[in-house]
Amino acid sequence: MPRSPLGLVIVAFAIPIAWFAVGYAVAADTEAFLDTPDVTGQLWFFPLHCAALRVVGTLWASRLEPSLEGLALDDRARIRIRRGALGHYASIGALVACTFFIVRDSWFGLVPGESGLIPFDDPEMWDMAELGRPVHLMMLGLWCLEWLMFGYLLWLQIWILIAWTQAMRKADLADRLDVVLVEGGYKRAFSLFGRTTTVSLVFALGNLGFIAFTGELIPREAVEIESISDFLSEMSDLLSTSMLFLLTLIAAFAFVGVLRGALKRAVSARFTAAGRGTLTALAEPLTASSDLATDVERLRVRSNAQAEVLRAVIYQREVEGAGGKAMVSMVAKALIPLVTTAIKLRKVLGI
């Protein structure tokens, strides 16, 4: 992707326009080509993919390192997380994440169904026989490219669930509580996750709009949706949207759980040490001696021990609410596509 906003806009629109022009030139029926929503909709749907990919990529490139610093992770964990979120490893992850959808569209689009026709040629399915086989193959190619861009959004959630949570399980934050908890360092990660969810929501709304535009939000009568397996095979667009946000919530809840666990262990370690120091100090009665310096030192030790216990209690209260507001916001964003999917699934299944 070009680095400049202008370059991104040019590429995002140039590719579908060029694709549209070539498709029009090779289409068996140009009038049918222009009347096909799946074709004309790509002029804005493909740029939406490019914009989502670029915004999320820029967001993670600029905010990933501060987020990892805020969690006080060691260098090894930070390098591993960075490799999986950005660069070649992220590209491989995106391909893995979208493999099901690419294989599904390619297989479903080119393999004849019960009617003996492939969905492109079947008037009861996609009804694009008039466009000709070259256009069919061009559409599959563009869909695969879009799935790959979507795969990056999906992969980031998978990577949070795998790498981020694993790093937090191993993290020892006992000496970094002030940075992670008191100074709110952990909030940088939730800010990154929350902004990513916002971009995903905009993308999901565009995806739902495209599905409605092409008439696929409610399956055609020829498409029988009688089980979850039928939903997985026949409604991949709606499935992809719901899967993205399900993974987003699962990854976020898992991360909150391991983060709070790591913070509780750190607070417990500090509280134990402080408690022992306080008991030791309280075991000695505060009696005045003839040495003023000694009395002042004893008061200082006791005050510091009691202050440390109080600090540990405050930390514990902070831990219990860590990530709470961010999770509420992410759940609210995820409800829109998830509720839409649930309503449509309930309708087609007749539940």
XYZ file of C-alpha atoms in Angstrom:
351
model
C 0.000 0.000 0.000
C 1.262 3.534 -0.775
C 2.341 5.518 2.270
C 0.726 8.817 1.323
C -3.055 9.294 1.707
C -3.298 10.503 -1.890
C -1.437 7.452 -3.149
C -3.742 5.197 -1.156
C -6.846 6.824 -2.631
C -5.455 6.517 -6.153
C -4.572 2.832 -5.758
C -7.768 1.976 -3.859
C -9.926 3.283 -6.700
C -7.602 2.580 -9.638
C -7.600 -1.187 -9.052
C -11.406 -1.682 -9.078
C -11.823 0.798 -11.945
C -9.222 -1.058 -14.020
C -10.841 -4.364 -13.037
C -14.235 -2.985 -14.033
C -12.922 -1.749 -17.388
C -11.301 -5.079 -18.248
C -14.393 -6.950 -17.112
C -16.589 -4.766 -19.284
C -14.309 -5.405 -22.258
C -14.384 -9.195 -21.894
C -17.991 -9.554 -20.711
C -20.214 -11.637 -22.957
C -23.129 -9.294 -22.223
C -22.095 -5.748 -21.311
C -25.614 -4.695 -20.361
C -25.895 -7.567 -17.890
C -22.430 -6.661 -16.613
C -23.572 -3.135 -15.764
C -26.767 -4.441 -14.148
C -24.978 -6.853 -11.792
C -24.746 -5.447 -8.221
C -21.818 -7.740 -7.373
C -19.891 -6.017 -10.164
C -20.836 -2.360 -9.709
C -20.620 -2.619 -5.920
C -16.917 -3.415 -6.156
C -16.229 0.169 -7.204
C -16.747 1.219 -3.571
C -16.432 -2.076 -1.695
C -12.820 -2.733 -2.726
C -11.672 0.779 -1.656
C -13.321 0.111 1.708
C -11.040 -2.911 2.155
C -7.989 -0.852 1.216
C -8.915 1.938 3.615
C -9.543 -0.466 6.505
C -6.255 -2.261 5.878
C -4.285 0.975 5.683
C -5.853 2.570 8.774
C -5.357 -0.538 10.909
C -1.823 -1.060 9.617
C -0.867 2.543 10.378
C -2.531 2.339 13.775
C -0.580 -0.742 14.791
C 2.689 0.523 13.337
C 2.483 3.712 15.411
C 0.901 2.438 18.635
C 2.181 -1.100 19.025
C 5.519 -0.235 20.622
C 4.054 2.234 23.184
C 1.424 -0.379 24.063
C 4.066 -3.029 24.715
C 6.129 -0.572 26.759
C 3.065 0.214 28.851
C 2.742 -3.484 29.702
C 6.424 -3.669 30.719
C 6.989 -6.796 28.634
C 10.517 -8.066 28.141
C 12.370 -7.589 24.853
C 11.839 -11.160 23.693
C 8.063 -10.972 24.084
C 7.911 -7.581 22.396
C 9.921 -8.773 19.399
C 7.686 -11.830 19.012
C 4.474 -9.806 19.186
C 5.826 -7.208 16.763
C 6.846 -9.855 14.227
C 3.406 -11.410 14.259
C 1.533 -8.123 13.954
C 3.631 -6.371 11.318
C 5.689 -7.468 8.324
C 6.012 -10.827 6.576
C 4.741 -12.906 9.486
C 1.574 -10.823 9.573
C 1.054 -11.452 5.852
C 1.365 -15.192 6.410
C -1.037 -14.952 9.330
C -3.551 -13.031 7.220
C -3.374 -15.723 4.544
C -3.923 -18.455 7.128
C -6.855 -16.560 8.660
C -8.660 -16.123 5.346
C -7.874 -19.532 3.816
C -11.309 -20.939 4.641
C -13.097 -18.094 2.877
C -10.858 -18.200 -0.210
C -11.215 -21.964 -0.553
C -14.941 -21.744 0.099
C -15.572 -19.106 -2.587
C -13.323 -20.811 -5.138
C -14.738 -24.275 -4.525
C -18.333 -23.151 -4.228
C -18.073 -20.913 -7.279
C -16.520 -23.443 -9.657
C -17.999 -26.778 -8.579
C -21.417 -27.708 -10.063
C -24.278 -28.048 -7.621
C -27.317 -30.323 -7.638
C -28.609 -28.570 -10.763
C -25.447 -29.519 -12.640
C -24.491 -25.850 -12.970
C -21.918 -23.832 -11.088
C -23.415 -20.988 -8.990
C -22.256 -18.396 -11.543
C -24.398 -20.067 -14.222
C -27.304 -21.167 -12.029
C -30.216 -18.672 -12.336
C -31.400 -19.735 -8.883
C -28.033 -18.960 -7.303
C -25.693 -16.180 -8.481
C -27.276 -15.888 -11.936
C -24.256 -14.479 -13.773
C -24.113 -16.818 -16.773
C -24.555 -13.896 -19.171
C -21.299 -12.332 -17.999
C -19.124 -15.144 -19.334
C -16.420 -17.270 -17.732
C -13.608 -14.651 -17.945
C -15.637 -12.292 -15.768
C -16.395 -15.121 -13.348
C -12.687 -15.801 -12.898
C -11.960 -12.082 -12.513
C -14.574 -11.849 -9.780
C -13.073 -14.790 -7.921
C -9.645 -13.170 -8.161
C -10.891 -9.882 -6.732
C -12.793 -11.662 -3.975
C -9.643 -13.542 -2.976
C -7.719 -10.275 -2.746
C -10.451 -8.772 -0.572
C -10.463 -11.844 1.649
C -6.711 -11.466 2.104
C -7.134 -7.877 3.304
C -9.931 -8.960 5.611
C -7.677 -11.767 6.817
C -5.292 -9.225 8.340
C -8.066 -7.814 10.547
C -8.947 -11.340 11.591
C -5.324 -12.323 12.163
C -4.682 -9.442 14.563
C -7.410 -10.759 16.862
C -5.996 -14.276 16.636
C -2.536 -12.902 17.434
C -3.860 -11.055 20.491
C -5.444 -14.288 21.671
C -2.232 -16.264 21.130
C 0.843 -14.080 21.572
C -0.365 -11.231 23.776
C -2.069 -13.469 26.318
C 0.904 -15.845 26.417
C 3.280 -12.941 27.044
C 1.132 -11.629 29.895
C 0.957 -15.061 31.536
C 4.748 -15.123 31.718
C 5.177 -11.464 32.683
C 6.528 -10.558 36.112
C 5.159 -7.114 36.939
C 6.128 -6.971 40.605
C 8.751 -4.298 39.989
C 6.751 -2.450 37.317
C 3.401 -1.932 39.023
C 3.816 1.824 39.112
C 4.317 1.962 35.332
C 1.715 -0.617 34.328
C -1.030 0.063 36.870
C -0.684 3.441 38.573
C 0.496 5.349 35.507
C -2.023 3.482 33.361
C 0.484 1.882 31.028
C -1.856 -1.038 30.343
C -4.463 1.388 28.994
C -2.350 1.968 25.889
C -2.995 -1.613 24.793
C -6.730 -1.237 25.319
C -6.657 2.020 23.392
C -5.037 0.154 20.494
C -7.582 -2.661 20.695
C -10.485 -0.228 20.960
C -9.425 1.825 17.949
C -8.948 -1.361 15.939
C -12.467 -2.434 16.886
C -13.806 0.934 15.728
C -12.195 0.496 12.306
C -13.523 -3.063 12.163
C -17.007 -1.773 12.973
C -16.896 0.727 10.105
C -15.681 -2.052 7.829
C -18.420 -4.395 9.082
C -21.128 -1.813 8.426
C -19.784 -1.390 4.899
C -19.734 -5.162 4.489
C -23.337 -5.456 5.652
C -24.236 -2.643 3.262
C -22.612 -4.515 0.383
C -24.421 -7.726 1.304
C -27.726 -5.848 1.322
C -26.822 -4.084 -1.950
C -26.209 -7.404 -3.691
C -29.365 -8.957 -2.253
C -27.510 -11.588 -0.236
C -28.518 -10.395 3.223
C -31.552 -12.646 2.884
C -30.610 -15.785 0.894
C -32.455 -16.623 -2.307
C -35.246 -19.187 -2.065
C -33.065 -21.754 -3.826
C -30.529 -21.527 -1.013
C -31.607 -23.797 1.827
C -30.344 -22.736 5.247
C -31.430 -25.487 7.616
C -28.440 -25.768 9.927
C -25.329 -24.008 11.150
C -23.273 -25.919 8.565
C -25.468 -24.486 5.795
C -24.876 -21.020 7.220
C -21.119 -21.619 7.173
C -21.128 -22.700 3.537
C -23.826 -20.479 2.032
C -23.425 -17.136 3.839
C -19.686 -16.566 4.084
C -19.931 -12.754 3.994
C -22.193 -12.584 7.027
C -20.151 -15.334 8.670
C -16.924 -13.376 8.228
C -18.362 -10.294 9.923
C -19.685 -12.218 12.904
C -16.464 -14.238 13.211
C -14.357 -11.070 13.286
C -16.255 -9.628 16.221
C -16.599 -12.916 18.061
C -12.827 -13.281 17.924
C -12.437 -9.639 18.947
C -14.480 -10.203 22.101
C -12.884 -13.557 22.895
C -9.387 -12.101 22.495
C -10.236 -9.017 24.554
C -11.808 -10.997 27.405
C -8.890 -13.432 27.410
C -6.385 -10.580 27.513
C -8.228 -8.849 30.354
C -8.206 -12.106 32.295
C -4.475 -12.753 31.966
C -3.636 -9.073 32.547
C -5.573 -9.003 35.791
C -3.995 -12.299 36.775
C -0.490 -10.923 36.212
C -1.317 -7.758 38.131
C -2.834 -9.720 41.016
C 0.301 -11.834 41.304
C 2.437 -8.711 41.378
C 0.236 -6.995 43.966
C 0.154 -10.150 46.070
C 3.939 -10.318 46.075
C 4.202 -6.703 47.151
C 1.423 -7.044 49.731
C 3.064 -10.110 51.272
C 6.392 -8.351 51.638
C 4.753 -5.210 52.999
C 2.580 -7.189 55.412
C 5.545 -8.996 56.874
C 7.400 -5.731 57.290
C 4.420 -4.156 59.018
C 3.991 -7.071 61.437
C 7.659 -6.903 62.280
C 7.430 -3.160 62.882
C 4.238 -3.445 64.949
C 5.777 -6.176 67.079
C 8.137 -3.605 68.463
C 6.417 -1.152 70.832
C 6.969 2.502 70.130
C 8.704 3.571 73.277
C 10.787 6.654 73.530
C 14.490 6.192 73.924
C 17.273 8.515 74.771
C 18.380 8.516 71.126
C 16.185 10.832 69.052
C 17.660 9.650 65.752
C 16.796 6.026 66.566
C 13.198 6.930 67.447
C 12.772 8.876 64.216
C 14.143 5.977 62.183
C 11.751 3.518 63.859
C 8.817 5.812 63.090
C 9.955 6.105 59.495
C 10.200 2.323 59.062
C 6.743 1.764 60.563
C 5.158 4.529 58.481
C 6.722 3.202 55.282
C 5.509 -0.333 55.996
C 1.968 0.826 56.697
C 2.010 3.031 53.597
C 3.125 0.056 51.513
C 0.204 -2.022 52.804
C -2.205 0.795 51.984
C -0.674 1.114 48.525
C -1.087 -2.618 47.929
C -4.781 -2.416 48.888
C -5.277 0.483 46.480
C -3.484 -1.461 43.764
C -5.794 -4.417 44.343
C -8.843 -2.228 43.797
C -7.306 -0.860 40.609
C -6.611 -4.374 39.343
C -10.236 -5.412 39.779
C -11.337 -2.674 37.383
C -8.471 -2.915 34.886
C -9.805 -2.891 31.338
C -13.444 -2.696 32.443
C -14.390 0.482 30.581
C -12.557 -0.608 27.448
C -14.416 -3.919 27.440
C -17.807 -2.213 27.760
C -16.963 -0.036 24.766
C -15.778 -2.988 22.676
C -18.859 -5.049 23.523
C -21.099 -2.147 22.502
C -19.332 -1.899 19.136
C -19.499 -5.653 18.568
C -23.214 -5.862 19.324
C -24.201 -4.180 16.051
C -22.833 -6.830 13.649
C -23.400 -9.725 16.050
C -27.054 -8.867 16.683
C -27.586 -8.387 12.939
C -26.128 -11.828 12.281
C -28.205 -13.387 15.053
C -31.421 -11.863 13.694
C -30.719 -13.034 10.148
C -29.680 -16.477 11.309
C -32.816 -16.798 13.395
C -34.940 -15.710 10.454
C -33.456 -18.085 7.894
C -33.494 -21.005 10.325
C -37.055 -20.247 11.378
C -36.172 -20.277 15.064
